[in-house]
CSV table of C-alpha atoms and ligand atoms in Angstrom, one decimal:
chain,number,residue,atom,x,y,z
A,92,UNK,CA,19.3,156.6,-4.5
A,93,UNK,CA,20.5,157.4,-7.9
A,94,UNK,CA,21.4,154.4,-9.9
A,95,UNK,CA,23.5,156.5,-12.2
A,96,UNK,CA,26.1,156.8,-9.4
A,97,UNK,CA,26.1,153.1,-8.8
A,98,UNK,CA,28.1,150.5,-10.5
A,99,UNK,CA,26.2,148.3,-12.9
A,100,UNK,CA,26.0,144.9,-11.3
A,101,UNK,CA,25.1,142.0,-13.6
A,102,UNK,CA,23.6,139.3,-11.3
A,103,UNK,CA,22.1,137.1,-14.0
A,104,UNK,CA,22.7,133.4,-14.6
A,105,UNK,CA,24.6,134.3,-17.7
A,106,UNK,CA,26.0,136.4,-19.1
A,107,UNK,CA,28.1,137.3,-16.1
A,108,UNK,CA,30.6,140.1,-15.4
A,109,UNK,CA,34.1,139.9,-16.8
A,110,UNK,CA,37.3,140.1,-14.8
A,111,UNK,CA,39.7,142.8,-15.9
A,112,UNK,CA,42.4,140.3,-16.9
A,113,UNK,CA,39.9,138.5,-19.2
A,114,UNK,CA,38.8,141.8,-20.7
A,115,UNK,CA,42.4,142.7,-21.5
A,116,UNK,CA,43.0,139.3,-23.1
A,117,UNK,CA,39.8,139.7,-25.2
A,118,UNK,CA,41.2,143.0,-26.6
A,119,UNK,CA,44.3,141.4,-28.1
A,120,UNK,CA,44.8,141.6,-31.9
A,121,UNK,CA,44.0,138.6,-34.0
A,122,UNK,CA,46.3,135.6,-34.5
A,123,UNK,CA,46.0,133.4,-37.5
A,124,UNK,CA,44.4,130.1,-36.4
A,125,UNK,CA,46.6,127.8,-38.6
A,126,UNK,CA,49.9,129.2,-37.3
A,127,UNK,CA,52.2,128.3,-34.4
A,128,UNK,CA,51.3,131.1,-32.0
A,129,UNK,CA,47.7,130.1,-32.0
A,130,UNK,CA,48.5,126.4,-31.6
A,131,UNK,CA,50.5,127.2,-28.5
A,132,UNK,CA,47.5,129.0,-27.0
A,133,UNK,CA,45.3,126.0,-27.9
A,134,UNK,CA,47.8,123.6,-26.2
A,135,UNK,CA,47.6,125.6,-23.0
A,136,UNK,CA,43.8,125.8,-23.1
A,137,UNK,CA,43.7,122.0,-23.6
A,138,UNK,CA,45.9,121.4,-20.6
A,139,UNK,CA,43.9,123.7,-18.3
A,140,UNK,CA,40.4,122.7,-19.7
A,141,UNK,CA,41.1,119.1,-18.7
A,142,UNK,CA,41.6,120.2,-15.1
A,143,UNK,CA,38.3,122.2,-15.3
A,144,UNK,CA,36.5,119.2,-16.7
A,145,UNK,CA,38.3,116.6,-14.5
A,146,UNK,CA,39.1,114.5,-17.5
A,147,UNK,CA,42.0,113.0,-19.4
A,148,UNK,CA,39.9,113.2,-22.5
A,149,UNK,CA,40.2,115.8,-25.3
A,150,UNK,CA,38.1,118.9,-24.6
A,151,UNK,CA,36.6,120.2,-27.8
A,152,UNK,CA,36.1,124.0,-28.3
A,153,UNK,CA,33.2,124.9,-30.6
A,154,UNK,CA,32.2,128.3,-31.9
A,155,UNK,CA,28.6,128.5,-30.7
A,156,UNK,CA,26.5,129.3,-27.7
A,157,UNK,CA,26.1,126.5,-25.2
A,158,UNK,CA,23.1,125.1,-27.0
A,159,UNK,CA,25.4,124.3,-29.9
A,160,UNK,CA,27.3,121.9,-27.7
A,161,UNK,CA,24.0,120.3,-26.7
A,162,UNK,CA,23.1,119.8,-30.3
A,163,UNK,CA,26.7,118.5,-31.0
A,164,UNK,CA,26.4,115.9,-28.3
A,165,UNK,CA,22.9,114.8,-29.1
A,166,UNK,CA,23.4,114.5,-32.9
A,167,UNK,CA,27.0,113.4,-32.7
A,168,UNK,CA,26.4,110.5,-30.3
A,169,UNK,CA,22.9,109.3,-31.2
A,170,UNK,CA,21.2,108.2,-34.4
A,171,UNK,CA,17.6,109.0,-35.5
A,172,UNK,CA,15.3,106.3,-34.1
A,173,UNK,CA,17.3,105.7,-30.9
A,174,UNK,CA,15.5,106.2,-27.6
A,175,UNK,CA,17.0,108.4,-24.9
A,176,UNK,CA,15.8,109.3,-21.4
A,177,UNK,CA,15.6,113.0,-20.7
A,178,UNK,CA,15.3,114.5,-17.2
A,179,UNK,CA,13.0,117.4,-17.5
A,180,UNK,CA,13.0,119.6,-14.5
A,181,UNK,CA,12.6,122.9,-16.3
A,182,UNK,CA,13.3,124.9,-19.4
A,183,UNK,CA,16.7,123.4,-20.2
A,184,UNK,CA,15.6,119.8,-19.6
A,185,UNK,CA,12.9,120.5,-22.1
A,186,UNK,CA,15.5,121.8,-24.5
A,187,UNK,CA,17.1,118.3,-24.6
A,188,UNK,CA,13.7,116.9,-25.6
A,189,UNK,CA,13.3,119.5,-28.4
A,190,UNK,CA,16.8,118.9,-29.7
A,191,UNK,CA,16.2,115.1,-29.8
A,192,UNK,CA,13.0,115.5,-31.7
A,193,UNK,CA,14.5,117.9,-34.2
A,194,UNK,CA,16.8,115.0,-35.2
A,195,UNK,CA,14.4,112.1,-35.1
A,196,UNK,CA,15.8,110.8,-31.8
A,197,UNK,CA,13.1,109.6,-29.5
A,198,UNK,CA,13.0,111.3,-26.2
A,199,UNK,CA,11.4,109.7,-23.1
A,200,UNK,CA,10.8,112.6,-20.8
A,201,UNK,CA,11.1,111.9,-17.0
A,202,UNK,CA,9.3,114.9,-15.6
A,203,UNK,CA,10.6,116.3,-12.4
A,204,UNK,CA,8.5,118.9,-10.5
A,205,UNK,CA,9.9,122.4,-10.9
A,206,UNK,CA,12.1,123.3,-8.0
A,207,UNK,CA,13.1,119.7,-7.3
A,208,UNK,CA,16.1,117.5,-8.2
A,209,UNK,CA,15.8,114.3,-10.2
A,210,UNK,CA,15.3,111.0,-8.3
A,211,UNK,CA,18.2,108.6,-9.3
A,212,UNK,CA,16.1,105.6,-8.2
A,213,UNK,CA,13.5,106.4,-10.9
A,214,UNK,CA,16.3,106.6,-13.5
A,215,UNK,CA,17.5,103.2,-12.4
A,216,UNK,CA,14.1,101.6,-12.7
A,217,UNK,CA,13.4,103.1,-16.1
A,218,UNK,CA,16.8,101.8,-17.4
A,219,UNK,CA,16.2,98.4,-15.9
A,220,UNK,CA,12.8,98.1,-17.5
A,221,UNK,CA,14.0,99.2,-21.0
A,222,UNK,CA,17.3,97.9,-22.2
A,223,UNK,CA,16.8,99.8,-25.5
A,224,UNK,CA,17.5,103.3,-24.0
A,225,UNK,CA,20.8,104.5,-25.5
A,226,UNK,CA,21.3,107.7,-23.5
A,227,UNK,CA,20.3,109.7,-20.4
A,228,UNK,CA,20.3,113.5,-20.6
A,229,UNK,CA,20.4,115.8,-17.6
A,230,UNK,CA,21.5,119.3,-16.5
A,231,UNK,CA,24.1,119.6,-13.8
A,232,UNK,CA,22.2,122.7,-12.8
A,233,UNK,CA,18.7,123.4,-14.1
A,234,UNK,CA,19.2,127.2,-14.4
A,235,UNK,CA,15.5,128.0,-14.9
A,236,UNK,CA,14.6,126.8,-11.4
A,237,UNK,CA,17.9,127.0,-9.6
A,238,UNK,CA,18.2,123.3,-8.8
A,239,UNK,CA,21.2,121.1,-8.9
A,240,UNK,CA,20.5,117.5,-10.1
A,241,UNK,CA,22.3,114.6,-8.4
A,242,UNK,CA,24.6,113.9,-11.3
A,243,UNK,CA,27.1,111.8,-9.4
A,244,UNK,CA,24.3,109.4,-8.3
A,245,UNK,CA,22.9,109.2,-11.7
A,246,UNK,CA,26.3,108.5,-13.2
A,247,UNK,CA,26.8,105.7,-10.7
A,248,UNK,CA,23.7,104.1,-12.3
A,249,UNK,CA,24.4,104.8,-16.0
A,250,UNK,CA,28.0,103.7,-15.8
A,251,UNK,CA,26.8,100.2,-15.0
A,252,UNK,CA,24.5,100.1,-18.1
A,253,UNK,CA,25.1,100.7,-21.8
A,254,UNK,CA,23.2,104.0,-21.6
A,255,UNK,CA,25.5,107.0,-22.0
A,256,UNK,CA,25.1,109.9,-19.6
A,257,UNK,CA,25.2,113.3,-21.2
A,258,UNK,CA,25.4,116.3,-18.8
A,259,UNK,CA,24.6,119.9,-19.7
A,260,UNK,CA,27.0,121.6,-17.3
A,261,UNK,CA,26.5,125.1,-18.8
A,262,UNK,CA,25.6,126.8,-15.5
A,263,UNK,CA,27.4,124.4,-13.3
A,264,UNK,CA,30.9,123.7,-14.6
A,265,UNK,CA,33.5,125.7,-12.8
A,266,UNK,CA,30.8,126.5,-10.2
A,267,UNK,CA,30.1,123.2,-8.5
A,268,UNK,CA,32.3,120.1,-8.4
A,269,UNK,CA,31.6,117.8,-11.4
A,270,UNK,CA,34.7,115.7,-12.1
A,271,UNK,CA,33.9,114.0,-15.3
A,272,UNK,CA,36.2,110.9,-15.2
A,273,UNK,CA,35.8,110.2,-11.4
A,274,UNK,CA,32.0,110.3,-11.7
A,275,UNK,CA,31.9,108.4,-14.9
A,276,UNK,CA,30.1,110.9,-17.2
A,277,UNK,CA,30.0,110.1,-20.9
A,278,UNK,CA,29.7,113.7,-22.1
A,279,UNK,CA,30.1,117.0,-20.3
A,280,UNK,CA,29.6,120.4,-21.9
A,281,UNK,CA,29.5,124.0,-21.1
A,282,UNK,CA,29.2,127.5,-22.6
A,283,UNK,CA,31.5,130.5,-22.0
A,284,UNK,CA,29.1,133.1,-20.5
A,285,UNK,CA,28.3,131.4,-17.1
A,286,UNK,CA,30.9,130.1,-14.8
A,287,UNK,CA,33.8,130.8,-17.2
A,288,UNK,CA,33.7,134.6,-16.9
A,289,UNK,CA,33.7,135.1,-20.7
A,290,UNK,CA,31.3,136.7,-23.2
A,291,UNK,CA,28.9,134.2,-24.9
A,292,UNK,CA,29.9,132.5,-28.1
A,293,UNK,CA,32.1,129.6,-27.2
A,294,UNK,CA,31.2,126.1,-26.1
A,295,UNK,CA,33.3,123.2,-24.7
A,296,UNK,CA,32.5,119.5,-24.9
A,297,UNK,CA,34.3,116.4,-23.7
A,298,UNK,CA,33.3,112.7,-24.3
A,299,UNK,CA,34.3,109.5,-22.5
A,300,UNK,CA,36.1,106.7,-24.3
A,301,UNK,CA,32.8,104.7,-24.8
A,302,UNK,CA,31.0,107.8,-26.0
A,303,UNK,CA,33.7,108.3,-28.6
A,304,UNK,CA,33.2,104.7,-29.7
A,305,UNK,CA,29.5,105.4,-30.1
A,306,UNK,CA,30.1,108.7,-31.9
A,307,UNK,CA,32.4,107.0,-34.4
A,308,UNK,CA,29.5,104.8,-35.6
A,309,UNK,CA,27.1,107.7,-36.2
A,310,UNK,CA,26.7,108.5,-39.8
A,311,UNK,CA,23.8,110.9,-39.5
A,312,UNK,CA,25.6,113.6,-37.5
A,313,UNK,CA,25.8,117.3,-37.9
A,314,UNK,CA,27.9,118.9,-40.7
A,315,UNK,CA,29.1,121.8,-38.5
A,316,UNK,CA,29.5,119.9,-35.3
A,317,UNK,CA,31.4,116.9,-36.6
A,318,UNK,CA,32.8,115.3,-33.4
A,319,UNK,CA,35.4,112.9,-34.9
A,320,UNK,CA,36.7,115.7,-37.1
A,321,UNK,CA,36.9,118.1,-34.2
A,322,UNK,CA,38.8,115.5,-32.2
A,323,UNK,CA,41.3,114.9,-35.0
A,324,UNK,CA,41.9,118.7,-35.1
A,325,UNK,CA,42.1,119.3,-31.4
A,326,UNK,CA,44.9,116.8,-31.2
A,327,UNK,CA,46.8,119.1,-33.5
A,328,UNK,CA,45.8,122.1,-31.4
A,329,UNK,CA,43.4,123.1,-34.2
A,330,UNK,CA,39.7,123.3,-34.9
A,331,UNK,CA,37.8,122.0,-37.9
A,332,UNK,CA,36.5,125.4,-38.9
A,333,UNK,CA,37.7,129.0,-38.1
A,334,UNK,CA,37.5,129.1,-34.3
A,335,UNK,CA,36.3,132.0,-32.1
A,336,UNK,CA,39.9,133.2,-31.8
A,337,UNK,CA,39.2,136.2,-29.6
A,338,UNK,CA,37.1,134.2,-27.2
A,339,UNK,CA,39.8,131.5,-27.0
A,340,UNK,CA,42.4,134.1,-26.0
A,341,UNK,CA,40.0,135.1,-23.3
A,342,UNK,CA,39.4,131.5,-22.3
A,343,UNK,CA,43.2,131.0,-21.9
A,344,UNK,CA,43.2,133.9,-19.4
A,345,UNK,CA,40.1,132.9,-17.6
A,346,UNK,CA,41.5,129.4,-17.1
A,347,UNK,CA,44.6,131.0,-15.7
A,348,UNK,CA,42.4,132.6,-13.1
A,349,UNK,CA,40.9,129.2,-12.3
A,350,UNK,CA,44.3,127.5,-12.1
A,351,UNK,CA,45.8,130.2,-9.9
A,352,UNK,CA,42.9,130.1,-7.4
A,353,UNK,CA,42.6,126.3,-7.5
A,354,UNK,CA,39.4,124.6,-8.4
A,355,UNK,CA,38.7,123.8,-4.8
A,356,UNK,CA,38.7,127.4,-3.7
A,357,UNK,CA,36.5,128.4,-6.6
A,358,UNK,CA,33.9,125.8,-5.5
A,359,UNK,CA,34.3,126.9,-1.9
A,360,UNK,CA,33.5,130.5,-2.9
A,361,UNK,CA,30.5,129.4,-4.9
A,362,UNK,CA,29.2,127.3,-2.1
A,363,UNK,CA,29.6,130.2,0.3
A,364,UNK,CA,27.7,132.5,-2.1
A,365,UNK,CA,24.9,130.0,-2.4
A,366,UNK,CA,24.6,129.8,1.4
A,367,UNK,CA,24.8,133.6,1.6
A,368,UNK,CA,22.0,134.2,-0.9
A,369,UNK,CA,19.7,131.6,0.8
A,370,UNK,CA,20.3,133.0,4.3
A,371,UNK,CA,19.6,136.5,3.1
A,372,UNK,CA,16.4,135.6,1.2
A,373,UNK,CA,15.0,133.7,4.2
A,374,UNK,CA,16.0,136.4,6.7
A,375,UNK,CA,14.1,139.0,4.6
A,376,UNK,CA,11.0,136.8,4.8
A,377,UNK,CA,10.9,135.6,1.2
A,378,UNK,CA,10.9,132.0,0.3
A,379,UNK,CA,13.3,129.9,-1.7
A,380,UNK,CA,11.9,128.2,-4.8
A,381,UNK,CA,14.4,125.3,-4.6
A,382,UNK,CA,13.8,124.0,-1.1
A,383,UNK,CA,16.6,121.4,-1.5
A,384,UNK,CA,19.4,120.7,-3.9
A,385,UNK,CA,20.1,124.4,-4.6
A,386,UNK,CA,22.4,125.4,-7.5
A,387,UNK,CA,25.6,127.0,-6.4
A,388,UNK,CA,25.5,129.7,-9.0
A,389,UNK,CA,21.9,130.9,-9.0
A,390,UNK,CA,19.3,131.4,-6.4
A,391,UNK,CA,15.6,131.4,-7.3
A,392,UNK,CA,13.2,133.3,-5.0
A,393,UNK,CA,9.4,132.8,-4.9
A,394,UNK,CA,7.7,136.2,-4.9
A,395,UNK,CA,4.7,136.9,-2.7
A,396,UNK,CA,1.3,137.0,-4.5
A,397,UNK,CA,0.7,140.1,-6.5
A,398,UNK,CA,4.3,141.1,-6.8
A,399,UNK,CA,5.3,140.4,-10.4
A,400,UNK,CA,8.9,139.6,-11.2
A,401,UNK,CA,9.1,142.1,-14.1
A,402,UNK,CA,8.3,145.0,-11.7
A,403,UNK,CA,10.9,143.8,-9.2
A,404,UNK,CA,13.5,143.6,-12.0
A,405,UNK,CA,12.6,147.1,-13.2
A,406,UNK,CA,13.0,148.7,-9.8
A,407,UNK,CA,16.3,146.8,-9.1
A,408,UNK,CA,17.7,148.0,-12.4
A,409,UNK,CA,16.4,151.6,-12.3
A,410,UNK,CA,17.0,152.4,-8.7
A,411,UNK,CA,20.0,150.2,-7.8
A,412,UNK,CA,21.6,149.4,-11.2
A,413,UNK,CA,21.4,145.7,-10.2
A,414,UNK,CA,20.4,143.4,-13.1
A,415,UNK,CA,18.5,140.4,-11.9
A,416,UNK,CA,16.6,137.7,-13.9
A,417,UNK,CA,12.9,136.7,-13.9
A,418,UNK,CA,11.7,133.1,-14.0
A,419,UNK,CA,11.2,131.2,-17.2
A,420,UNK,CA,8.2,129.6,-18.7
A,421,UNK,CA,5.3,129.1,-16.3
A,422,UNK,CA,7.3,130.9,-13.5
A,423,UNK,CA,8.2,134.0,-15.5
A,424,UNK,CA,6.5,136.4,-13.2
A,425,UNK,CA,6.5,134.2,-10.1
A,426,UNK,CA,10.2,134.0,-9.4
A,427,UNK,CA,13.3,136.2,-9.4
A,428,UNK,CA,16.6,134.6,-10.0
A,429,UNK,CA,19.8,136.1,-8.6
A,430,UNK,CA,22.8,134.9,-10.5
A,431,UNK,CA,26.0,134.6,-8.4
A,432,UNK,CA,28.3,132.7,-10.8
A,433,UNK,CA,31.6,133.7,-12.4
A,434,UNK,CA,33.1,137.0,-11.5
A,435,UNK,CA,30.7,137.8,-8.7
A,436,UNK,CA,31.6,138.2,-5.0
A,437,UNK,CA,29.9,138.8,-1.6
A,438,UNK,CA,29.9,142.5,-2.2
A,439,UNK,CA,27.9,142.1,-5.5
A,440,UNK,CA,25.6,139.7,-3.9
A,441,UNK,CA,25.0,142.1,-0.9
A,442,UNK,CA,23.9,144.7,-3.5
A,443,UNK,CA,21.7,142.1,-5.2
A,444,UNK,CA,20.0,141.1,-1.9
A,445,UNK,CA,19.5,144.8,-1.0
A,446,UNK,CA,18.0,145.6,-4.4
A,447,UNK,CA,15.6,142.6,-4.2
A,448,UNK,CA,14.5,143.5,-0.7
A,449,UNK,CA,13.9,147.2,-1.5
A,450,UNK,CA,12.2,146.5,-4.8
A,451,UNK,CA,9.8,144.1,-3.1
A,452,UNK,CA,9.2,146.5,-0.3
A,453,UNK,CA,8.3,149.3,-2.6
A,454,UNK,CA,5.8,147.1,-4.4
A,455,UNK,CA,4.0,146.5,-1.1
A,456,UNK,CA,5.5,143.2,0.0
A,457,UNK,CA,6.2,142.6,3.7
A,458,UNK,CA,9.9,142.5,4.0
A,459,UNK,CA,11.8,141.9,7.2
A,460,UNK,CA,14.5,144.6,6.7
A,461,UNK,CA,16.2,144.2,10.1
A,462,UNK,CA,19.5,142.4,9.7
A,463,UNK,CA,19.1,140.3,6.5
A,464,UNK,CA,22.5,141.5,5.2
A,465,UNK,CA,24.3,140.7,8.4
A,466,UNK,CA,22.7,137.2,8.4
A,467,UNK,CA,23.6,136.7,4.8
A,468,UNK,CA,27.3,137.7,5.4
A,469,UNK,CA,27.5,135.5,8.5
A,470,UNK,CA,26.3,132.6,6.4
A,471,UNK,CA,28.9,133.4,3.8
A,472,UNK,CA,31.7,133.5,6.4
A,473,UNK,CA,30.6,130.3,8.0
A,474,UNK,CA,30.3,128.4,4.7
A,475,UNK,CA,33.7,129.7,3.6
A,476,UNK,CA,35.3,128.5,6.9
A,477,UNK,CA,33.7,125.1,7.0
A,478,UNK,CA,33.9,124.5,3.3
A,479,UNK,CA,31.6,122.4,1.1
A,480,UNK,CA,33.2,119.1,2.1
A,481,UNK,CA,31.2,119.3,5.3
A,482,UNK,CA,28.0,119.0,3.3
B,688,PLP,C1,22.3,129.1,-20.3
B,688,PLP,C2,22.0,127.7,-20.4
B,688,PLP,C3,21.8,127.0,-21.6
B,688,PLP,C4,21.7,127.8,-22.9
B,688,PLP,O1,23.0,128.2,-23.3
B,688,PLP,P1,23.1,129.2,-24.5
B,688,PLP,O2,24.5,129.6,-24.4
B,688,PLP,O3,22.1,130.3,-24.3
B,688,PLP,O4,22.9,128.4,-25.8
B,688,PLP,C5,21.6,125.7,-21.6
B,688,PLP,N1,21.5,125.0,-20.5
B,688,PLP,C6,21.7,125.5,-19.3
B,688,PLP,C7,21.7,124.7,-18.0
B,688,PLP,C8,22.0,126.9,-19.2
B,688,PLP,O5,22.2,127.5,-18.0
């Protein structure tokens, strides 16, 4: 097969492909950010972003990658010397620990074995034993391992304590349900290049009422990410500094796509893609890295011994024009991650599964090539019909 004749399919857990309507919005000419036309766009974004977040709170927009919003939340809500509990189930959990340390905040890591979800009971016990823990940090989806953490259960615990729950929803928001106010989260953030179907460079962050009270008392925060200043500005449909105007025009359109489809249908599609990927991988005889609590936007596949991820990725790219991701950290060569978030559908995922199977086969792995696509598509249809509410 000649990959030159194939469409390029970007199946990575960020960045993700862009819908045509978003690309057209991104190509618009500049607006001046202190003038009325831009303020109208910001008002529209605010209205729709609150639906996306499931919150009545202000949703801040920051010109940064997703990590910028992680820094903004950590440094804007906590003071040096304060203790925070960090759920560390992979690369992005570790990032919370590093961000805390960089600001003199004391992280207490709760290690979760790679490929598993956090245990809410452990969080409860730790908080009960130490009343001096000011915050709990977690990922909605630990993208490095393809696991979804039980955020609703953790929030049910933290909301009864003074500890504030901060959720990195970068690869989960707009992919899997995470209604901020209903669940009682204290901070929820995301970046533009995962579920939101935008290029990288924009981050969104919302805080609960009690998180805003805590943030108001912080004097050691970050000059660029000044949460109270950003809040004052967003209430005037403005931002503290020059915003990423082009990306915001794109965000306005991508949020239109969400609103037109309805959040429930977006989640339903993501759930069906998750079932499809898992059914396909198992049917071809490979094993899933996250046995339980799978992320809805990325599927991690354990490779057979002596099949390195880098070679699988090369073959998938060179022979099929399918771009997959390797593992991260210790699992770099041991797992392949198929991203199926954002503007990705069952056709793209079929291509991804096929490229994975063929690449593994050509490297000498035993792949069961009879019918894995049929089984994957049957799983998609069944999950779509039943919906995720039947979980
Ligand atoms: C991608 C990702 C990040 C990092 O975001 P950047 O935009 O690269 O800064 C952080 N956390 C999670 C869960 C992610 O998936």
